[in-house]
Amino acid sequence: MNKLKMKVDLNGLILNNPVTVASGTYGFGREYSELIDLNQIGAISVKGLTLEPREGNEGRRMVETPMGMINSVGLQNPGVHYFIENEIEFLRQFDTKIIANINGNTIEEYCEMARILSAEDVDSIELNISCPNVKNGGLAFGTDSLVVREVVAKVRKASKKHLIVKLSPNVTDIKTIAKIVEEEGADCISLINTMAGMAIDIHGRKPFLRRGSGGLSGPAIKPIALKMVYDVHSVVNIPVLGMGGIANATDALEFILAGASAIAIGTANFSNPYAPIEIKKGIEDYMRHYGEVDINTLIGNLRI
Amino acid sequence: MKFVGKVKLLKKQIINEENFSFIIERKNEMGLVLPGQFFNLSATKVGYPMLKRPISVSEVGENTIEFTIKIIGAGTKAMLDYNEGESIELVGPLGNGFEYYGYRKILVIGGGIGIAPLKGLINSLKKETVEIHSVLGYRDVPYIYEDFKARSEKIEIMSENDDRYRIGYVTEPVASLLEKNSYDMIYVCGPHPMLRSLTDLFNSKGIRAQLLMEEKMACGIGACLVCTCKTKSGDFGFKHSRMCKDGPMFYSDEVIFDE
């Protein structure tokens, strides 16, 4: 059997294979390490970090909806310093790349975290300007093009690390935002974060979630995510890390053909802990079936 | 040790119109399975509803595991479609489970389907060494109480609507049992309002119980943080513990009921 070339280059961040796991769905890898071999995952984007520890939102935090779920965890995390002291070393045991997902209340906080992480053993920083579940920051940074420009430019100055910017789908024109992110020096764009969503308990006449609404993820958002990945790939020259409802190899291949250099699995990990491994194998099977030897020839290779 | 994969459904039993039970094969890879732990079960073969359902074990046999399941929504309803002999995808055992070594006199208090995991508990305790008092509460006609009757030195069965039994809530008989007895440990599983009023009672008496709690879950292993239990932290603080991983058993004096 021919050896397949599965390595992908996200503009300086080289992954052993294009299958990664999305921030917020994988903690810091510890729990899943008991179930699957993390060496088989291209990269792990860790739970969204903030400068100070956060307890997150009050429950209830999740409601399942048709082929998806809405969460409002609210960035519960032990803070960037705890991550540095207690989690990096654990993740380093595995042959996978570490992406530190960061979230600020202010632009200065984003910069501060980027500076702190610059000195640490992480492979990339993912600037999350798209979390819908926090009062300050989050989504607010990702939807206003002037603010996007400022936060990306300043974080770029604050750190020389590989920089991914994670975009929100809750915008009118994602292409404009993507181009700004590229202009300001991001190395890679990841998309999409969750879509703002809501579900109501008609008997109690209240939203299911304590906070009213949250972020919708899962197969329900996949076609939307795919279109956005396609659109963004068509207007930028930096690589795209695609995500949004990917649950099997077919989904993953759709994203790769639409232009994603790598993909992330999120919600599918919950219903199938083996999803990353099965999807990687499915991509390899597809390549063998079509006589492809290098995953890179599939990226954006749509016949249109 | 956690098992991820498919197991055979050996037996499906309809208990009444709201409840049923599954007996599945127990795999070696599951390791030790404790009462109070749960498994995440696929609700369907077709993948919708998508998320697995966390179901407590109601009996741990040598080669089998029993789940007693209440139909509360689309997922648990869909589970009824599994036939004996078919495979069910599951992950587990998950969560911490009950702590029960060394106790000689215990009180178990169950409400509705919350009685199921307590059944697993009492059946794993040696008859000669543990004295069990039970209080079981139901909305309507009692079910799965036989093992409690057989195993308990004292038992009180309550119903809200079935007047062949004592009408009322579990809190009343529990209060009088606590007047006359002292227990090495108290175990509670049931609906949220019941857990809350019993916790108030325990706190007022300065005693603690093991509460087996529940919450809507996604990953079930402690990674996604969507299921949360508000617990005390320090003298005045709180933290959001993970229901699935740090629980689902919490001591009553740790939990903050503020809803």
XYZ file of C-alpha atoms in Angstrom:
563
model
C 0.000 0.000 0.000
C 1.299 3.450 -0.902
C 2.089 5.692 1.981
C -0.258 8.623 1.976
C 1.013 12.098 2.620
C -1.287 13.485 5.303
C 0.797 16.397 6.587
C -0.734 19.811 6.053
C 0.872 23.208 6.510
C -1.279 25.904 8.056
C 1.177 28.620 7.088
C 3.919 27.587 9.470
C 1.913 25.287 11.732
C 2.509 21.819 10.338
C 0.026 19.129 11.338
C 0.649 15.394 10.990
C -2.827 15.116 9.543
C -5.686 17.528 8.865
C -8.012 16.243 11.596
C -8.067 18.471 14.672
C -10.479 18.950 17.556
C -12.306 22.197 18.224
C -11.887 24.419 21.232
C -14.449 23.952 23.966
C -15.259 20.397 23.041
C -12.099 18.705 24.242
C -11.116 20.350 27.512
C -7.330 20.048 27.704
C -7.381 16.562 26.235
C -7.182 14.717 29.555
C -10.644 13.158 29.532
C -10.470 12.034 25.916
C -6.964 10.644 26.415
C -8.623 7.856 28.413
C -10.742 6.941 25.407
C -8.658 7.536 22.288
C -5.064 7.886 21.142
C -4.393 11.613 21.012
C -1.299 11.007 18.865
C -3.645 10.477 15.956
C -5.088 13.973 16.151
C -3.434 16.704 14.095
C -3.969 19.399 16.709
C -5.930 20.053 19.859
C -7.414 23.485 20.331
C -7.800 23.715 24.076
C -10.766 24.995 26.040
C -11.097 28.769 25.601
C -8.733 30.497 28.003
C -9.157 33.801 29.767
C -6.656 35.871 31.720
C -8.359 35.072 35.033
C -10.199 31.854 35.913
C -13.909 31.888 35.085
C -16.719 29.828 36.599
C -18.858 30.265 33.497
C -22.608 30.666 33.286
C -25.183 29.301 35.691
C -26.981 26.151 34.546
C -28.864 25.069 32.619
C -26.240 25.371 29.927
C -27.287 23.032 27.141
C -30.311 22.023 25.139
C -30.367 19.517 22.324
C -32.108 20.626 19.138
C -32.668 18.853 15.801
C -29.224 17.523 14.775
C -27.493 19.939 17.052
C -27.158 21.414 20.484
C -27.147 24.905 21.928
C -24.639 25.581 24.675
C -24.036 28.501 26.958
C -21.074 27.372 29.022
C -19.676 30.899 29.146
C -15.961 30.143 28.927
C -15.607 28.283 32.211
C -11.856 27.714 32.444
C -9.060 27.751 35.020
C -7.281 30.730 33.442
C -4.215 31.019 31.252
C -1.716 30.716 34.116
C -3.197 27.445 35.353
C -3.141 26.161 31.782
C 0.548 26.986 31.471
C 1.474 25.439 34.803
C -0.708 22.334 34.686
C -1.855 21.412 31.205
C 0.831 22.077 28.601
C 3.182 19.416 29.915
C 0.418 16.815 29.852
C -0.505 17.625 26.247
C 3.159 17.619 25.215
C 3.336 13.866 25.860
C 1.398 13.416 22.650
C 2.518 13.899 19.080
C -0.089 16.550 18.400
C -0.003 20.313 18.038
C -1.271 22.514 20.858
C -3.446 25.459 19.934
C -4.129 27.877 22.792
C -7.553 29.440 22.309
C -7.697 32.876 23.940
C -10.569 35.144 24.927
C -10.403 38.657 26.315
C -12.789 41.116 27.904
C -10.773 43.904 26.330
C -8.287 44.219 23.493
C -5.575 44.724 26.106
C -6.493 41.376 27.698
C -6.143 39.599 24.361
C -2.716 41.178 23.931
C -1.677 40.344 27.476
C -2.571 36.682 26.966
C -0.807 36.587 23.618
C 2.324 38.037 25.258
C 2.157 35.531 28.115
C 1.707 32.573 25.755
C 4.515 33.733 23.446
C 7.015 32.502 25.990
C 5.288 29.161 26.445
C 5.442 25.838 24.691
C 2.305 26.085 22.575
C 2.321 25.754 18.797
C -0.291 28.311 17.956
C -2.589 30.921 19.418
C -6.203 30.934 18.321
C -7.761 34.324 18.810
C -11.392 33.705 19.638
C -13.367 36.771 18.634
C -16.561 34.824 18.280
C -17.807 33.381 21.578
C -21.524 34.138 21.835
C -21.810 33.226 25.520
C -20.082 35.999 27.411
C -21.263 39.502 28.246
C -18.164 41.446 27.333
C -15.885 40.693 24.449
C -16.334 37.474 22.575
C -18.742 37.962 19.743
C -18.618 41.740 20.061
C -15.017 41.664 18.855
C -15.758 39.506 15.862
C -18.692 41.263 14.281
C -17.494 44.862 13.961
C -14.895 45.156 11.217
C -13.135 48.119 12.859
C -12.765 46.212 16.113
C -11.615 43.087 14.267
C -8.912 45.110 12.576
C -7.729 46.622 15.833
C -7.690 43.424 17.907
C -5.941 41.336 15.254
C -3.361 44.051 14.548
C -2.557 44.515 18.226
C -2.358 40.821 19.039
C -0.166 40.331 15.980
C 2.217 42.926 17.396
C 2.103 41.328 20.830
C 3.217 37.874 19.728
C 5.305 36.196 17.072
C 3.583 32.853 17.596
C 1.583 31.244 14.836
C -1.741 33.079 14.954
C -5.146 31.707 14.041
C -8.190 33.970 14.166
C -11.505 32.219 14.780
C -14.434 33.851 13.045
C -18.056 34.076 14.001
C -20.775 33.110 11.532
C -23.045 35.723 13.119
C -22.057 38.425 10.627
C -23.492 39.890 7.434
C -20.416 39.404 5.270
C -17.804 36.998 6.506
C -15.555 37.638 3.495
C -14.955 41.243 4.528
C -14.012 40.160 8.053
C -11.730 37.419 6.701
C -9.875 39.828 4.443
C -9.288 42.229 7.332
C -7.930 39.368 9.442
C -5.532 38.437 6.653
C -4.433 42.041 6.110
C -3.611 42.439 9.775
C -1.228 39.524 9.749
C -3.065 36.401 10.895
C -1.404 33.186 9.728
C -4.609 31.182 9.454
C -8.366 31.585 9.785
C -10.576 29.130 11.621
C -14.330 29.067 11.132
C -17.046 28.762 12.097
C -17.763 29.230 15.778
C -21.304 28.434 16.943
C -24.317 30.254 15.567
C -26.510 32.209 17.948
C -29.543 30.080 18.725
C -32.424 29.573 21.108
C -34.938 26.959 22.230
C -38.028 27.519 24.365
C -39.829 25.287 26.841
C -43.453 25.936 25.870
C -44.831 24.459 29.100
C -42.765 26.679 31.353
C -42.851 29.480 28.734
C -39.170 30.088 29.326
C -36.015 29.527 27.320
C -34.396 26.194 28.197
C -31.092 27.911 28.835
C -30.694 30.038 31.932
C -29.015 32.715 29.850
C -31.815 32.669 27.288
C -29.799 31.751 24.245
C -26.482 30.231 23.313
C -24.384 28.859 20.495
C -25.757 26.237 18.127
C -23.373 23.521 16.975
C -23.575 20.124 15.334
C -24.665 18.801 11.933
C -27.515 21.355 11.850
C -25.017 24.121 11.016
C -22.826 22.140 8.629
C -24.121 23.446 5.282
C -23.817 27.021 6.539
C -20.295 26.422 7.799
C -19.314 24.762 4.533
C -20.517 27.720 2.478
C -18.652 30.149 4.735
C -15.438 28.121 4.472
C -15.835 28.096 0.699
C -16.444 31.846 0.622
C -13.536 32.695 2.893
C -11.140 30.378 1.063
C -12.068 32.126 -2.181
C -11.015 35.564 -0.925
C -7.941 34.971 1.248
C -4.531 33.442 0.599
C -3.901 32.192 4.122
C -5.039 28.677 5.006
C -8.434 27.941 6.453
C -9.162 25.583 9.358
C -12.750 24.548 8.700
C -15.306 23.424 11.221
C -19.007 23.356 11.929
C -21.003 20.163 12.300
C -18.419 17.760 10.879
C -19.468 14.287 11.989
C -17.926 11.885 9.472
C -15.315 11.620 6.738
C -17.715 12.755 4.019
C -18.344 15.972 5.915
C -14.617 16.459 6.454
C -13.866 15.899 2.753
C -16.547 18.398 1.773
C -14.769 21.028 3.865
C -11.370 20.121 2.434
C -12.665 20.302 -1.127
C -14.312 23.628 -0.285
C -10.911 24.948 0.689
C -10.138 23.947 4.247
C -6.499 22.921 4.739
C -7.500 21.188 7.957
C -10.749 20.523 9.757
C -11.876 20.469 13.368
C -14.319 18.126 15.015
C -16.451 19.503 17.798
C -19.887 18.299 18.774
C -19.379 14.943 17.048
C -16.835 14.047 19.740
C -19.696 13.943 22.236
C -21.796 11.401 20.405
C -18.802 9.479 19.097
C -15.496 9.740 20.971
C -13.801 7.850 18.126
C -14.896 10.461 15.554
C -11.415 11.965 14.957
C -9.837 8.575 14.318
C -12.718 7.330 12.169
C -12.695 10.527 10.145
C -8.948 10.389 9.582
C -9.256 6.795 8.425
C -12.219 7.704 6.206
C -10.212 10.429 4.501
C -7.381 7.965 3.889
C -9.792 5.401 2.458
C -11.174 8.055 0.110
C -7.678 9.002 -1.026
C -6.774 5.382 -1.753
C -10.039 4.871 -3.578
C -9.344 7.827 -5.872
C -5.625 7.234 -6.133
C -4.689 10.429 -4.318
C -1.373 10.281 -2.496
C -1.212 13.764 -1.004
C -4.015 15.343 1.005
C -2.804 18.759 -0.171
C -3.996 18.082 -3.720
C -7.557 17.849 -2.402
C -7.613 21.199 -0.631
C -9.954 23.533 -2.503
C -9.884 21.176 -5.451
C -13.515 21.547 -6.479
C -14.494 20.927 -10.077
C -16.465 24.075 -10.833
C -11.275 2.055 32.671
C -13.942 3.100 30.227
C -15.542 1.076 27.492
C -16.484 2.663 24.169
C -18.322 0.419 21.761
C -21.293 -1.810 21.205
C -22.863 -4.336 23.537
C -25.732 -6.712 23.058
C -29.157 -5.978 24.487
C -29.991 -9.254 26.235
C -33.354 -8.376 27.682
C -35.883 -5.575 27.376
C -38.642 -5.389 29.925
C -41.601 -3.025 30.013
C -42.293 -2.063 33.637
C -45.268 0.216 33.078
C -46.276 2.847 30.558
C -43.524 5.227 31.666
C -40.645 2.901 32.500
C -38.692 0.038 31.016
C -35.460 -1.787 31.648
C -32.555 -3.040 29.568
C -30.216 -5.816 30.541
C -27.021 -5.639 28.518
C -23.887 -7.740 28.415
C -21.108 -6.549 30.673
C -17.720 -6.411 28.962
C -14.413 -7.023 30.722
C -13.089 -3.717 29.415
C -15.674 -1.912 31.540
C -13.738 -2.864 34.655
C -15.357 -2.177 37.987
C -18.877 -0.776 37.711
C -20.166 0.932 40.863
C -23.756 1.635 41.865
C -24.416 5.299 41.199
C -22.290 5.318 38.067
C -23.872 5.713 34.656
C -23.288 4.923 31.003
C -23.878 7.157 28.011
C -26.193 5.204 25.699
C -26.997 5.917 22.070
C -30.691 6.650 21.889
C -31.057 5.256 18.397
C -29.379 3.310 15.661
C -29.910 6.109 13.147
C -28.102 8.901 14.961
C -31.017 11.168 15.822
C -31.434 12.328 18.556
C -27.721 12.837 18.282
C -26.444 12.986 21.843
C -26.090 9.883 23.962
C -28.316 9.599 27.030
C -26.766 9.272 30.487
C -28.467 6.339 32.233
C -27.618 5.130 35.746
C -26.994 1.455 36.348
C -29.795 -0.143 38.365
C -28.059 -3.483 38.856
C -24.557 -4.764 38.282
C -24.396 -8.492 37.679
C -21.392 -10.678 37.051
C -21.916 -10.683 33.281
C -24.724 -8.197 32.907
C -25.686 -4.621 33.633
C -29.248 -3.432 34.082
C -30.558 0.021 33.265
C -34.009 1.137 34.348
C -35.157 3.947 32.101
C -37.980 6.452 32.324
C -39.400 7.847 29.118
C -38.993 11.586 29.494
C -38.338 12.798 25.963
C -37.527 11.932 22.391
C -34.282 10.127 23.246
C -35.563 7.802 25.940
C -38.692 7.181 23.860
C -36.569 6.193 20.854
C -34.595 3.789 23.028
C -37.690 1.644 23.345
C -37.221 0.701 19.680
C -34.135 -1.385 20.422
C -34.938 -5.077 20.216
C -33.428 -7.899 22.218
C -30.372 -9.251 20.443
C -29.495 -5.900 18.869
C -26.409 -3.901 19.746
C -26.383 -0.631 21.633
C -23.492 1.789 21.434
C -22.401 3.072 24.805
C -19.590 4.685 26.772
C -18.855 3.912 30.389
C -18.869 3.423 33.253
C -18.921 7.180 33.917
C -19.098 9.387 36.989
C -18.026 8.748 40.567
C -20.834 6.560 41.928
C -21.793 5.979 45.552
C -19.322 5.555 48.391
C -20.509 2.697 50.560
C -17.654 0.774 52.151
C -17.754 0.264 55.911
C -21.246 1.579 56.659
C -23.393 -0.666 58.865
C -26.680 1.197 59.044
C -27.939 3.209 56.124
C -31.047 5.050 54.986
C -31.930 5.092 51.294
C -34.465 7.587 49.987
C -35.704 7.380 46.436
C -38.222 9.269 44.364
C -39.677 7.926 41.123
C -37.072 6.719 38.653
C -34.440 7.845 41.186
C -35.174 4.591 42.964
C -33.466 2.637 40.172
C -29.816 3.445 41.011
C -30.550 2.863 44.716
C -31.696 -0.645 43.819
C -28.220 -1.252 42.434
C -26.776 0.067 45.677
C -28.781 -2.054 48.129
C -28.237 -5.193 46.094
C -24.494 -4.750 46.224
C -24.455 -4.569 50.037
C -24.016 -7.689 52.146
C -27.111 -8.681 54.080
C -25.277 -9.751 57.194
C -23.372 -6.535 57.662
C -25.612 -3.657 56.573
C -28.963 -2.669 58.038
C -31.065 -0.844 55.473
C -34.014 1.486 56.013
C -35.826 2.603 52.871
C -38.245 5.375 52.012
C -39.587 5.290 48.471
C -41.826 7.924 46.948
C -43.949 7.698 43.822
C -46.364 9.950 42.006
C -48.738 7.115 41.176
C -48.545 3.314 41.394
C -45.288 2.075 42.976
C -42.856 -0.065 40.938
C -39.414 -1.667 41.373
C -39.824 -1.775 45.146
C -39.640 -5.571 45.595
C -35.895 -5.699 46.302
C -36.250 -2.895 48.826
C -39.063 -4.801 50.587
C -36.972 -7.938 50.710
C -33.807 -6.204 51.841
C -34.944 -3.449 54.233
C -35.408 -3.768 57.981
C -37.754 -0.815 57.766
C -39.522 0.452 54.660
C -42.048 3.180 53.934
C -43.641 3.467 50.507
C -45.275 6.785 49.719
C -47.473 7.789 46.807
C -48.942 11.125 45.843
C -52.017 9.548 44.259
C -52.290 5.835 45.027
C -54.279 5.571 48.271
C -53.354 1.946 48.816
C -50.118 3.486 50.117
C -49.379 6.266 52.528
C -50.227 9.490 50.703
C -47.610 12.229 50.750
C -43.950 12.954 50.140
C -40.853 11.161 51.402
C -39.833 14.089 53.619
C -42.384 13.231 56.330
C -41.311 9.626 57.066
C -37.652 10.611 56.630
C -38.014 13.273 59.331
C -39.474 10.771 61.789
C -36.879 8.097 60.971
C -34.148 10.652 61.639
C -35.715 11.379 65.048
C -35.377 7.757 66.137
C -32.306 6.498 64.296
C -28.815 7.503 63.561
C -27.385 6.353 60.251
C -23.819 5.865 59.106
C -24.850 7.153 55.696
C -27.931 8.376 53.854
C -28.388 7.962 50.110
C -30.832 9.993 48.049
C -31.853 9.957 44.424
C -34.940 11.596 42.998
C -36.378 14.753 41.475
C -34.706 18.101 42.125
C -37.350 19.503 44.539
C -37.048 16.352 46.654
C -33.247 16.614 46.784
C -33.544 20.219 47.762
C -36.074 19.787 50.588
C -34.206 16.789 51.992
C -30.942 18.729 51.849
C -32.598 21.528 53.853
C -33.661 18.917 56.407
C -30.194 17.347 56.594
C -28.488 20.723 56.867
C -30.804 21.723 59.710
C -29.773 18.600 61.584
C -26.105 18.867 60.702
C -26.017 15.536 58.887
C -24.904 14.783 55.374
C -26.154 12.464 52.663
C -24.951 11.274 49.287
C -27.158 12.800 46.598
C -27.197 11.188 43.179
C -28.021 14.039 40.834
C -28.741 14.547 37.144
C -28.389 17.132 34.425
C -28.569 17.296 30.636
C -25.191 16.076 29.415
C -23.240 16.017 26.162
C -19.819 14.345 26.357
C -20.458 12.627 29.703
C -16.739 12.478 30.515
C -16.028 15.952 31.861
C -14.653 17.681 28.785
C -17.443 19.875 27.450
C -18.664 21.511 30.692
C -22.311 21.735 29.673
C -23.568 19.837 32.718
C -22.881 21.679 35.889
C -23.558 21.439 39.597
C -23.102 24.515 41.757
C -21.035 23.543 44.775
C -19.473 25.325 47.728
C -15.911 26.512 47.493
C -14.230 27.932 50.574
C -16.361 29.709 53.191
C -18.348 31.971 50.913
C -17.549 31.026 47.364
C -18.976 28.650 44.825
C -17.729 26.735 41.852
C -19.312 24.984 38.912
C -18.450 21.323 39.291
C -18.970 18.898 36.472
C -22.090 16.827 37.071
C -20.838 13.981 34.890
C -17.256 13.740 36.123
C -17.090 15.244 39.637
C -20.579 13.761 40.274
C -23.225 12.640 39.730
C -22.880 11.857 43.453
C -22.329 14.925 45.580
C -22.550 15.193 49.343
C -25.600 17.217 50.392
C -23.497 19.731 52.326
C -21.454 20.551 49.195
C -24.322 21.424 46.885
C -25.815 24.904 46.499
C -29.518 24.805 45.627
C -30.298 28.355 44.623
C -32.759 28.066 41.792
